[in-house]
Short mmCIF file of C-alpha atoms in Angstrom, two decimals:
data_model
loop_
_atom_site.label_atom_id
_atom_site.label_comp_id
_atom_site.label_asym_id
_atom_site.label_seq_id
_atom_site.Cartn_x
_atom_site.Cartn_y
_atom_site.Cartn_z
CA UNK N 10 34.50 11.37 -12.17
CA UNK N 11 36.52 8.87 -14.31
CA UNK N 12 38.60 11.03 -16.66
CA UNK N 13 36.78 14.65 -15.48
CA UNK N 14 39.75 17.09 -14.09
CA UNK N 15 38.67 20.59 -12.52
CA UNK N 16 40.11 24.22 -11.95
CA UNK N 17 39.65 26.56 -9.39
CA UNK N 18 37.35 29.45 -11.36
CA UNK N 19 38.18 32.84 -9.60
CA UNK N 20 36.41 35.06 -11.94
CA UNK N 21 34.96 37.48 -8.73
CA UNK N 22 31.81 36.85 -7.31
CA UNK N 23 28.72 35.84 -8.72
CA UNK N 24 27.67 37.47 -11.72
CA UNK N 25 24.35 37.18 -13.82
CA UNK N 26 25.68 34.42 -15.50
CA UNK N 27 26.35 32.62 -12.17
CA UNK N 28 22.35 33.19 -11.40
CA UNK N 29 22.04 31.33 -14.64
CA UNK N 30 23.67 27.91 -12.59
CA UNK N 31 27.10 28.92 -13.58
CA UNK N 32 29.85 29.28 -11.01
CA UNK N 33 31.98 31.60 -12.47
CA UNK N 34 33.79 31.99 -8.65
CA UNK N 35 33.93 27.96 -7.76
CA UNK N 36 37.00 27.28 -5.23
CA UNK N 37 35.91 24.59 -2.51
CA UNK N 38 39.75 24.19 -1.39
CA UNK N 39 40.02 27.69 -0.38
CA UNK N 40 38.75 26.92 3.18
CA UNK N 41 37.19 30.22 3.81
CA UNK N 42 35.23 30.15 0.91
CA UNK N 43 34.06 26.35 1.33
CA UNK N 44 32.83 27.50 4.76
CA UNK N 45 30.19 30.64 3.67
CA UNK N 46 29.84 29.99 0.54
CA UNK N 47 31.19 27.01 -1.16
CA UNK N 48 30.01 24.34 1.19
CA UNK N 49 25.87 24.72 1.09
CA UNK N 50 26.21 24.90 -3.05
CA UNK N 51 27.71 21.57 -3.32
CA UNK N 52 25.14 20.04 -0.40
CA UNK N 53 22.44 21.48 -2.91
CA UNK N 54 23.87 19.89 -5.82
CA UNK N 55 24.64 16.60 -3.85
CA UNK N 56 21.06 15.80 -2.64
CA UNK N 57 19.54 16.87 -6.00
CA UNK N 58 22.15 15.14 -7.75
CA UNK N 59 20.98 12.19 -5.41
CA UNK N 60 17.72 11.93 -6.29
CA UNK N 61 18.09 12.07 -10.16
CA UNK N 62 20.78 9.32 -10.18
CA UNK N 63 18.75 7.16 -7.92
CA UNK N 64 15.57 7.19 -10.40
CA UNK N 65 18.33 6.39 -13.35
CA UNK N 66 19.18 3.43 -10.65
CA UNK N 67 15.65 2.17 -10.93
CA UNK N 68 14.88 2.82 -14.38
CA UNK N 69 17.90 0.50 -14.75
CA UNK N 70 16.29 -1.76 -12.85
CA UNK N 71 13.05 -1.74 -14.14
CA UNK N 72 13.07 -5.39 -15.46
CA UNK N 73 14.58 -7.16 -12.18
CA UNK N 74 10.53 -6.58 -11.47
CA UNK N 75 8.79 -6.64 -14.26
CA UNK N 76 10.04 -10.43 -14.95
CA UNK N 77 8.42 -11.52 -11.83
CA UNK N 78 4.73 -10.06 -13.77
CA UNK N 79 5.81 -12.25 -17.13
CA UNK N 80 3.18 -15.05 -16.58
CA UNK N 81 2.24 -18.02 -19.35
CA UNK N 82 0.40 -15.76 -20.98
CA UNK N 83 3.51 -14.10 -22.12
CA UNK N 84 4.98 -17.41 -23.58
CA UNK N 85 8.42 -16.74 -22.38
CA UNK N 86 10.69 -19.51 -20.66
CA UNK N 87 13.10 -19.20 -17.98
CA UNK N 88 16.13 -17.84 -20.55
CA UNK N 89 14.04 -15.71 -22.11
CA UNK N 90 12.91 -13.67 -19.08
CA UNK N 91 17.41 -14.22 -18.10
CA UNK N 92 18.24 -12.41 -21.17
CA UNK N 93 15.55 -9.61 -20.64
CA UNK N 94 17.42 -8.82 -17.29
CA UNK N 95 20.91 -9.29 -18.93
CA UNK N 96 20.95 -6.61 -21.96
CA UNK N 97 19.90 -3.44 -19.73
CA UNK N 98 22.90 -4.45 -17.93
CA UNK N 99 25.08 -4.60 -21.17
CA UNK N 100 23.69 -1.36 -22.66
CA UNK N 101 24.26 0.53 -18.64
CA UNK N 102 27.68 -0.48 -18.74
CA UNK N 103 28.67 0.45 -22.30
CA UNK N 104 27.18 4.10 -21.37
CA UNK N 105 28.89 4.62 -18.19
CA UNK N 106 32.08 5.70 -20.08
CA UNK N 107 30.66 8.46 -22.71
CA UNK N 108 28.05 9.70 -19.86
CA UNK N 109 31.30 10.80 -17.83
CA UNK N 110 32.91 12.53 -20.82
CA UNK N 111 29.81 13.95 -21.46
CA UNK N 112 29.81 16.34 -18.49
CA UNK N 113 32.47 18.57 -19.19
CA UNK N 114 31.29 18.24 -22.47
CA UNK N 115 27.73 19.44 -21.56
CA UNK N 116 28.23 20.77 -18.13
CA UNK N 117 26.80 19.08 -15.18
CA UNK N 118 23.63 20.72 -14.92
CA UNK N 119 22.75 20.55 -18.72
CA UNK N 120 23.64 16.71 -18.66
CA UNK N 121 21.76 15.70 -15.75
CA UNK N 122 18.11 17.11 -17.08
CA UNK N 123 19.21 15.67 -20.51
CA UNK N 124 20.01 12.24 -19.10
CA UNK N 125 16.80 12.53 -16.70
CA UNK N 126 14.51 13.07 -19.88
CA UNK N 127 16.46 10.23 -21.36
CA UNK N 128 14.69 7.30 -19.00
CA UNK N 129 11.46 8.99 -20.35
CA UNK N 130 12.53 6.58 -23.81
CA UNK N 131 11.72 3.47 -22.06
CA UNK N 132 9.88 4.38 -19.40
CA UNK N 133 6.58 5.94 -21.98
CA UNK N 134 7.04 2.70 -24.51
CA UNK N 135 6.79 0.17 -21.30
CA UNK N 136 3.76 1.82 -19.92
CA UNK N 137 2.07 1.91 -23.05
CA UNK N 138 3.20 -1.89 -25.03
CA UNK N 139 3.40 -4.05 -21.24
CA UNK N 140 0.50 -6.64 -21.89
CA UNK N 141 -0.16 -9.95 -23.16
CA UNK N 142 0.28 -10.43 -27.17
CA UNK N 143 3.56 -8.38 -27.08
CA UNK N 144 6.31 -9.75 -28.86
CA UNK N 145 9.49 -10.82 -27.02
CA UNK N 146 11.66 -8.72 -29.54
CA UNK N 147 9.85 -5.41 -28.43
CA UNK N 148 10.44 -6.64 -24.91
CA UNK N 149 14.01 -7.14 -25.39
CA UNK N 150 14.35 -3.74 -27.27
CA UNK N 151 12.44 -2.19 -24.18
CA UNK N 152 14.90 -4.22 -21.82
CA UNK N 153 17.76 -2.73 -23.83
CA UNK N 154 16.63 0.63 -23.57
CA UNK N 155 16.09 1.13 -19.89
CA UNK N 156 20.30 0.91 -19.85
CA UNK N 157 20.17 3.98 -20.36
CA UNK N 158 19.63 4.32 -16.40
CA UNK N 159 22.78 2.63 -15.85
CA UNK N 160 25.06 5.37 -17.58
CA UNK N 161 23.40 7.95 -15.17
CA UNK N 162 25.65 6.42 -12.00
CA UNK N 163 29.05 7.79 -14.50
CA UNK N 164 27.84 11.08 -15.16
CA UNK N 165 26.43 12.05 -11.71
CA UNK N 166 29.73 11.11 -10.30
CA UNK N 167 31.67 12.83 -12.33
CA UNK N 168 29.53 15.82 -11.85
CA UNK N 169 29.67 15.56 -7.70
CA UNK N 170 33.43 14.89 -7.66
CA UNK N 171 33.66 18.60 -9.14
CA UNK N 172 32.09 19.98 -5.98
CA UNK N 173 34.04 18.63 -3.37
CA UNK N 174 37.31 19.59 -1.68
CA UNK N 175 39.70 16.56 -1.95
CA UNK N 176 39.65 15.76 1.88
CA UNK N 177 35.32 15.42 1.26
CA UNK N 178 34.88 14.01 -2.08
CA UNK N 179 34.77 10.09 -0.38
CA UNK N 180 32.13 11.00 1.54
CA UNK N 181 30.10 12.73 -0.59
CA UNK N 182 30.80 10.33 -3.32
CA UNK N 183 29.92 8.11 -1.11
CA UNK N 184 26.60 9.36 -0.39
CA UNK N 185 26.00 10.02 -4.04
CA UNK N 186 26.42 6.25 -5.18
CA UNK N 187 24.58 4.62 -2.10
CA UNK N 188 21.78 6.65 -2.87
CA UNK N 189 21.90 5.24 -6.54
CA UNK N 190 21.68 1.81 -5.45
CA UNK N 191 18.82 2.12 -3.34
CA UNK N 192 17.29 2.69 -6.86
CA UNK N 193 17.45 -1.05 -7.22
CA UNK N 194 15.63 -2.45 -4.51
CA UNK N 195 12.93 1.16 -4.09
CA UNK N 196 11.78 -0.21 -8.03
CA UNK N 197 11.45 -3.50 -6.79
CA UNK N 198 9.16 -2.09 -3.71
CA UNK N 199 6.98 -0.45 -6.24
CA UNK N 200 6.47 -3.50 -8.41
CA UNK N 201 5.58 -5.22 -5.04
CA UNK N 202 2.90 -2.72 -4.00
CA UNK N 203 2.09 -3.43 -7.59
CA UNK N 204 1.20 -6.82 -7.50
CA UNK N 205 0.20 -6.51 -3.99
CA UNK N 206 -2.52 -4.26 -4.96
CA UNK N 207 -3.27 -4.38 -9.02
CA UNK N 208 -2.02 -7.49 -9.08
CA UNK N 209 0.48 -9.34 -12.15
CA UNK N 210 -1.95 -8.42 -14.70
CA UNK N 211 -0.70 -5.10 -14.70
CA UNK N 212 3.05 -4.75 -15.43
CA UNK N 213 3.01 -1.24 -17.16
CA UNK N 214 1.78 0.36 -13.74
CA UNK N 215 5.50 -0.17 -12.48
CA UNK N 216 7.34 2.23 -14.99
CA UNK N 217 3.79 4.38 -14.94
CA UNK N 218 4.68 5.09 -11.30
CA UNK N 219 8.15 6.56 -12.45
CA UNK N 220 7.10 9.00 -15.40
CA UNK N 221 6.29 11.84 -13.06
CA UNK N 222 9.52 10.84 -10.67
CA UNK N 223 11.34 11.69 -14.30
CA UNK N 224 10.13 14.53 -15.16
CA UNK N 225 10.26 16.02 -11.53
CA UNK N 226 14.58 14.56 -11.44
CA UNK N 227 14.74 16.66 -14.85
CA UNK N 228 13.21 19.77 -12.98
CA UNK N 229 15.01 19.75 -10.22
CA UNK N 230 18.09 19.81 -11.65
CA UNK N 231 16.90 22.46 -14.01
CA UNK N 232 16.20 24.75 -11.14
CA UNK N 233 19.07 23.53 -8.33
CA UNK N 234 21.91 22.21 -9.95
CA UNK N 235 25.01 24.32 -11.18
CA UNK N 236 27.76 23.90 -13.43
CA UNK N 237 31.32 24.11 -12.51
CA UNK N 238 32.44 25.67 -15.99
CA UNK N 239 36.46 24.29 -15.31
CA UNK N 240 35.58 21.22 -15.93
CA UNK N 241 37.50 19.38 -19.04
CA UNK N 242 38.03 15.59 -20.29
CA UNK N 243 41.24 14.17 -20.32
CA UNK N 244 41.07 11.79 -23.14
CA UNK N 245 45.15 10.95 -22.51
CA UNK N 246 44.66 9.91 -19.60
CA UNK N 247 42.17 7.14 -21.04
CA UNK N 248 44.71 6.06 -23.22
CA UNK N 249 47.34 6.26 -20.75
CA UNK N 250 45.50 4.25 -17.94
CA UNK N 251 44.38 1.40 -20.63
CA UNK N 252 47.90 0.36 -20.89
CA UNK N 253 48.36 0.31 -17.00
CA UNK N 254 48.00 -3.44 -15.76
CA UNK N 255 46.22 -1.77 -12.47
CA UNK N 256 43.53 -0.77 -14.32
CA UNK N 257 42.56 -4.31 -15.78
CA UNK N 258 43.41 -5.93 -12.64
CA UNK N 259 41.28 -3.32 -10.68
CA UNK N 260 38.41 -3.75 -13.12
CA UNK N 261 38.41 -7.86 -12.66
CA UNK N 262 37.83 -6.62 -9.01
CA UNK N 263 34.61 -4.58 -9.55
CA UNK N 264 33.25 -6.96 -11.77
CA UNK N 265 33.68 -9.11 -8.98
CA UNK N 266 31.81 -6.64 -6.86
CA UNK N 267 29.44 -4.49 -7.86
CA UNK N 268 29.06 -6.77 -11.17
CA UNK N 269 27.68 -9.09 -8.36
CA UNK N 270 25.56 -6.48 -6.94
CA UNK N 271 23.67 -5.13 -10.40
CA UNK N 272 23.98 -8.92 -11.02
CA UNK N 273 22.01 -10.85 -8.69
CA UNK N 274 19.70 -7.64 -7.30
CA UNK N 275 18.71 -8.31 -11.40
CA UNK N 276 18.28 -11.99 -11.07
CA UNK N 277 17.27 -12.50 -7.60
CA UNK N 278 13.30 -12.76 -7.92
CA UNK N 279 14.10 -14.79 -10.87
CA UNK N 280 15.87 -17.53 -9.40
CA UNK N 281 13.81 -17.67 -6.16
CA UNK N 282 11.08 -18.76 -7.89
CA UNK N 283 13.14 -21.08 -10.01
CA UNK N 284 15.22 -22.28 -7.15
CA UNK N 285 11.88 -22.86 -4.88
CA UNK N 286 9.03 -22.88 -6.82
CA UNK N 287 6.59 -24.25 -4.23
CA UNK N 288 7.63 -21.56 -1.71
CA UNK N 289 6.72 -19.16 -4.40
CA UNK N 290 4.04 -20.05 -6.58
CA UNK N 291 3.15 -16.56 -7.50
CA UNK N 292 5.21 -13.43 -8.09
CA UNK N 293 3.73 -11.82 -5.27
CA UNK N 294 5.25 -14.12 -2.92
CA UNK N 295 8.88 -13.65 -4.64
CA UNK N 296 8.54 -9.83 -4.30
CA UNK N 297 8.52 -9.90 -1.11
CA UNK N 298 11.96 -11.12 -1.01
CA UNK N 299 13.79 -9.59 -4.09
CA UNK N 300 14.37 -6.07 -2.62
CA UNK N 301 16.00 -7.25 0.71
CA UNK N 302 19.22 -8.15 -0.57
CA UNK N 303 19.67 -4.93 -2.96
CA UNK N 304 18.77 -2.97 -0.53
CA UNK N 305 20.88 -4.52 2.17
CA UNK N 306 24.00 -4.49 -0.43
CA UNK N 307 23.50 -0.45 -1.22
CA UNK N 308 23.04 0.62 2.81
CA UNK N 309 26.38 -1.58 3.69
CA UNK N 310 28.50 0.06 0.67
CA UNK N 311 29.93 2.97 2.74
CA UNK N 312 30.83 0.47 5.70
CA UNK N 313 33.40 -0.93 2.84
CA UNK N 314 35.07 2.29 2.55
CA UNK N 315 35.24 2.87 6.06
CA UNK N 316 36.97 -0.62 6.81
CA UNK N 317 39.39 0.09 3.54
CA UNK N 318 39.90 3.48 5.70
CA UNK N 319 41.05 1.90 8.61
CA UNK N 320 42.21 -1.65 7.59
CA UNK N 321 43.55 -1.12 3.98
CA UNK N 322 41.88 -1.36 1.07
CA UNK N 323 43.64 -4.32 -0.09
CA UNK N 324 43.26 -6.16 3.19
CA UNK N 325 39.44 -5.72 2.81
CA UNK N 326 38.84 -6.75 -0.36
CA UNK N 327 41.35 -9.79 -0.28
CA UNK N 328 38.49 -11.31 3.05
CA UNK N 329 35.87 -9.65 1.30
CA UNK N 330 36.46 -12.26 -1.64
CA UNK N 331 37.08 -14.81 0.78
CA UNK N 332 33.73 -14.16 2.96
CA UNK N 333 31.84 -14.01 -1.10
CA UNK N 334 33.34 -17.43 -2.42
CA UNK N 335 32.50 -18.86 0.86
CA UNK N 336 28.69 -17.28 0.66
CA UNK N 337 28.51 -18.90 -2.78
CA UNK N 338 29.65 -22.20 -1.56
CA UNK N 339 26.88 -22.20 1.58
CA UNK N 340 24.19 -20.91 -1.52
CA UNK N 341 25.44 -23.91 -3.95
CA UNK N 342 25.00 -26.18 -0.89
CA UNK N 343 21.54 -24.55 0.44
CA UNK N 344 20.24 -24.88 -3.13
CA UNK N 345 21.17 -28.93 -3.66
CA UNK N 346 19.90 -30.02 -0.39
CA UNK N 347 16.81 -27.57 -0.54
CA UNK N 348 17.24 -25.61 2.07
CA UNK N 349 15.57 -22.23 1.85
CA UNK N 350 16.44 -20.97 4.85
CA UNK N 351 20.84 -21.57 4.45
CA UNK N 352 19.91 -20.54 0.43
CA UNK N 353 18.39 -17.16 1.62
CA UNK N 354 21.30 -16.71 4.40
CA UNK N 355 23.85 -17.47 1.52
CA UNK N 356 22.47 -14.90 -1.14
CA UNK N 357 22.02 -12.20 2.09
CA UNK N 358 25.58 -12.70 2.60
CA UNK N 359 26.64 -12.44 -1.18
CA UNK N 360 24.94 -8.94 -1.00
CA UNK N 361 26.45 -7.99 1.71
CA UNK N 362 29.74 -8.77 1.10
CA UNK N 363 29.26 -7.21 -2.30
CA UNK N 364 28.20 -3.89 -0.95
CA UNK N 365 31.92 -4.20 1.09
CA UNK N 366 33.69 -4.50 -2.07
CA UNK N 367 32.26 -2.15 -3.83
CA UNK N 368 33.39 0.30 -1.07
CA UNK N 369 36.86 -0.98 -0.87
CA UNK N 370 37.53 -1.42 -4.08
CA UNK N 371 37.12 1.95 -5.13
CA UNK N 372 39.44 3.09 -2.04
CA UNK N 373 42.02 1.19 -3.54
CA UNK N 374 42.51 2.82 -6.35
CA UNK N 375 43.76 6.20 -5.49
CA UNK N 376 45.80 4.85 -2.95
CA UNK N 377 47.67 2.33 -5.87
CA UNK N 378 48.63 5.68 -8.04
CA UNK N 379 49.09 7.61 -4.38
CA UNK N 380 51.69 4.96 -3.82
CA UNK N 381 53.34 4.52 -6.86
CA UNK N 382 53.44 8.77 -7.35
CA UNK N 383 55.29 8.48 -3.94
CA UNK N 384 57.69 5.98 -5.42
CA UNK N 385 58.25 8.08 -8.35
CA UNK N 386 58.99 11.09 -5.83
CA UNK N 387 61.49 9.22 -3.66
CA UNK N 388 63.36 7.95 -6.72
CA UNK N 389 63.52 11.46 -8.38
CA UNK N 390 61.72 10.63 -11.30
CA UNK N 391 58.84 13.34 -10.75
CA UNK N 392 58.51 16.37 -8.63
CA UNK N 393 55.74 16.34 -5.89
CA UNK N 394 53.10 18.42 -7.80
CA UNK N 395 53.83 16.81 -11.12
CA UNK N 396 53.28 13.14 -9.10
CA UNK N 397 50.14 14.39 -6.99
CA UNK N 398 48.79 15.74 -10.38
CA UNK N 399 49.39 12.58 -12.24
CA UNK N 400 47.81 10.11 -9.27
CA UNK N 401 44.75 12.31 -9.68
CA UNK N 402 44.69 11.88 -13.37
CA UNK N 403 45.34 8.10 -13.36
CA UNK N 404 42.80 7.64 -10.63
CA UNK N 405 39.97 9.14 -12.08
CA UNK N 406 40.71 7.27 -15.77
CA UNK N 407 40.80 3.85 -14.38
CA UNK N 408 37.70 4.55 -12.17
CA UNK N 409 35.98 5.34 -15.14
CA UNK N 410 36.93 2.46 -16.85
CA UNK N 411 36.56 0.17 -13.78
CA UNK N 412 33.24 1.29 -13.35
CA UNK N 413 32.23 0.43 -16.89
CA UNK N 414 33.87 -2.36 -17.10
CA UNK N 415 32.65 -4.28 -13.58
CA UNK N 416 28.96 -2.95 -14.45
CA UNK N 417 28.99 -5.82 -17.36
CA UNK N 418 29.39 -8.60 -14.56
CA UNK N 419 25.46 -7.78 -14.39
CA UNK N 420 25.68 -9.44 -17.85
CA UNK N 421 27.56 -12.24 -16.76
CA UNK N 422 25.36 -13.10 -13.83
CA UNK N 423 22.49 -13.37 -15.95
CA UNK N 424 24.10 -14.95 -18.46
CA UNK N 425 25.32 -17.42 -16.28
CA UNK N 426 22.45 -18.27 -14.28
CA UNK N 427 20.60 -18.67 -18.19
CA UNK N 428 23.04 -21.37 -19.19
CA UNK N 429 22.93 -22.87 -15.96
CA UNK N 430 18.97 -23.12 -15.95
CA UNK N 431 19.11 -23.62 -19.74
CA UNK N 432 21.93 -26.76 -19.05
CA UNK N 433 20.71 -28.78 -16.34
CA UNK N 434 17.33 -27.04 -14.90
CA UNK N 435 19.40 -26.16 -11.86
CA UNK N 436 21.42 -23.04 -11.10
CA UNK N 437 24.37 -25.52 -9.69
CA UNK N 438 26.56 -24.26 -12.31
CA UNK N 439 26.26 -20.76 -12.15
CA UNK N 440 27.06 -20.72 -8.36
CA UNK N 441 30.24 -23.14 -9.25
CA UNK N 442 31.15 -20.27 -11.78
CA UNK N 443 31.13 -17.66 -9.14
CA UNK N 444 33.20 -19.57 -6.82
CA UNK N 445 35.64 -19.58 -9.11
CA UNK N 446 35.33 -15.97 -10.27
CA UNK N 447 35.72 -14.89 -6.52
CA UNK N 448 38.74 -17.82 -6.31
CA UNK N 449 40.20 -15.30 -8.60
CA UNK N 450 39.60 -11.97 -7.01
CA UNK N 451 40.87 -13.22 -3.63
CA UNK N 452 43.99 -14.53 -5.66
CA UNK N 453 44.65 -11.54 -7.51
CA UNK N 454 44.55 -9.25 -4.85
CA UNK N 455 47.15 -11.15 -2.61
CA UNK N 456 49.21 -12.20 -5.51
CA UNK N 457 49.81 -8.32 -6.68
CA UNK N 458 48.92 -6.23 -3.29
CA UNK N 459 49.12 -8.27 -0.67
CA UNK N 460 51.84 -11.05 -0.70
CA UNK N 461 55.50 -9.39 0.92
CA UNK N 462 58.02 -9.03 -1.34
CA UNK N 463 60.30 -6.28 -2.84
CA UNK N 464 58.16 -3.19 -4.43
CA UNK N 465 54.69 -4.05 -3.10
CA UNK N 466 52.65 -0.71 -2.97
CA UNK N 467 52.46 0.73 0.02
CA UNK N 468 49.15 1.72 1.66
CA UNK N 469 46.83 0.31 -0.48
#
């Protein structure tokens, strides 16, 4: 999606080559076409393309669970088991970038069984090394290596955003990344039917469960998936939307958001049992909990674009960042007067309202570069198309590097909630330090898209 620009390919219908998952005839804007022929293509490609990026999702997620079945026998403290849930966040967002380039490199289909077969690298080693007597270094190189997940969200995006006529690519985009994130808290289901039933002695049953889920996201898009051969990167573009101060600002936003989302669905079991250990005195009892809010944050994600629609996407995020400093404040106060019941009302809300803003957020940006091309019309500095073309361009750069960029605030919120523990055996700290990161957001976003004055940017 992020830096991915497509042609209409009118080569005459389908040939043998287009049997072979190439559409040598691909133009969804031509209505007719979209309607009898275009249109139940890209719904194949959508749900498969579903399904593959939501095992990626879980992959990801893998260790948000398997913490929870790290036990003394393990010998690993409270920071330790932070900084096994922090560096497949690091390595996920450093891959988002390349896996976009990498499908107009590779084409869509190619890509998406390569990067399927990918999660098989962690996935095999955990299965076979999870157990007592391990060393923490292979278990942070086996942390590290289930990032690989995370880059999967990029690249299926990109791919899906070729598909789509421009008045249906939110929706279907839409689709595509709620049904990644339900990756998150569907892993942590399966490690709670794990302990449930197995119990905590067996950790490697979690990833064993996903090894034929792999294989069968790598044949399915082997067999249903097509490439859209137009496809190229725009590597300009990259350049050209690093130097925009929209692009920086925007990706302080999403760090704020779905850095929050990958951040705490991560954390979450963690800290329960930190936060309250005598409610939770085994994992089990933690597990039952951890999934709610992930899952709660991924089903409310396309109610953020839908408010953005109707509201403004500015408008939305600026409360959004209100409602999440205020849900950290009520969590910070839950947590020193031990109070499970405000704490888990507090974190419910933080997932919630981070599910919003990663919906709004992401309408704002083409509606920043919509405005601005507008501005550029009116003032006769560009023609129409040439303006149009370049919002498109600019939007999908800085979404690529927004989405790279806010997926390391799953770093931070691990990293923070380590220190914190680490500090003063509380988590006081950490929730101070999102207050103030969400301080920011709210501030940002009125100070450069909301506050009157001369030149705002209209409609965003």
């Amino acid at each position: 999606m992020s830096t991915l620009t497509s042609t209409a390919v009118t080569a005459g219908p389908p040939t043998a080559a287009g049997r072979r998952h190439t559409l040598d005839d691909w133009r969804p804007e031509d209505p007719d076409f979209w309607r009898t022929t275009g249109a139940p293509i890209a719904r194949r490609n959508l749900w498969v393309s579903i399904f593959a990026e939501h095992v990626g999702f879980s992959v990801w997620s893998l260790w948000s669970v398997t913490v929870l079945f790290l036990g003394p026998a393990y010998g690993i403290d409270p920071a330790g088991k932070f900084l096994l849930t922090a560096v497949p966040a690091a390595l996920g967002a450093v891959l988002r970038l390349p896996y976009t380039l990498a499908v107009a490199r590779f084409g869509g289909r190619r890509w998406t069984i390569v990067s399927a077969l990918l999660l098989l690298v962690p996935a095999v080693p955990m299965t076979v090394l999870l157990e007592p007597g391990v060393s923490y270094s292979t278990l942070m190189v086996l942390a590290c290596l289930t990032g690989v997940g995370g880059g999967n969200f990029a690249s299926s995006m990109a791919n899906i955003n070729l598909f789509y006529p421009q008045r249906l690519k939110g929706r279907a985009l839409g689709l595509n990344a709620g049904g990644g994130n339900l990756g998150v808290p569907a892993v942590q289901l399966v490690g709670l039917a794990v302990l449930a039933t197995a119990g905590a002695a067996y950790p490697r049953l979690v990833p064993a469960v996903y090894l034929p889920l792999i294989v069968l996201a790598a044949l399915a898009a082997a067999r249903w998936l097509d490439t859209v051969p137009g496809a190229r990167n725009e590597p300009g573009a990259l350049r050209e939307a690093a130097r925009d101060p929209h692009t920086w600002i925007m990706s302080l936003l999403y760090i704020g958001t779905f850095g929050s989302f990958i951040g705490f669905g991560f954390a979450f079991g963690q800290v329960l049992q930190l936060q309250f250990a005598e409610r939770f005195p085994t994992p089990v009892d933690a597990a039952w909990l951890t999934f709610l809010g992930p899952l709660i944050g991924s089903l409310i994600r396309p109610l953020g674009g839908h408010l953005a629609d109707r509201l403004g996407g500015a408008r939305v995020t600026f409360w959004n960042f209100v409602a999440m400093a205020a849900g950290a404040t009520v969590v910070l106060h839950a947590a020193r007067e031990r109070s499970f019941g405000l704490y888990l009302t507090g974190f419910l809300a933080l997932f919630v309202f981070s599910g919003v803003g990663n919906g709004s957020t992401y309408k704002m940006i083409p509606a920043i570069f919509r405005a601005r091309a507008a501005d550029a019309v009116a003032s006769g500095r560009r023609d129409p198309e040439a303006a149009a073309r370049w919002a498109r361009r600019m939007t999908g750069a800085l979404i690529g590097i927004a989405g790279a960029v806010g997926a390391s605030g799953g770093v931070l919120v691990n990293i923070a909630f380590r220190q914190s523990f680490l500090g003063s055996g509380n988590a006081d700290a950490a929730y101070l330090a999102f207050i103030g990161w969400y301080a920011l957001c709210f501030a940002a976003t009125w100070v450069v898209y909301r506050r009157p004055r001369a030149g705002r940017l209209a409609g965003v």
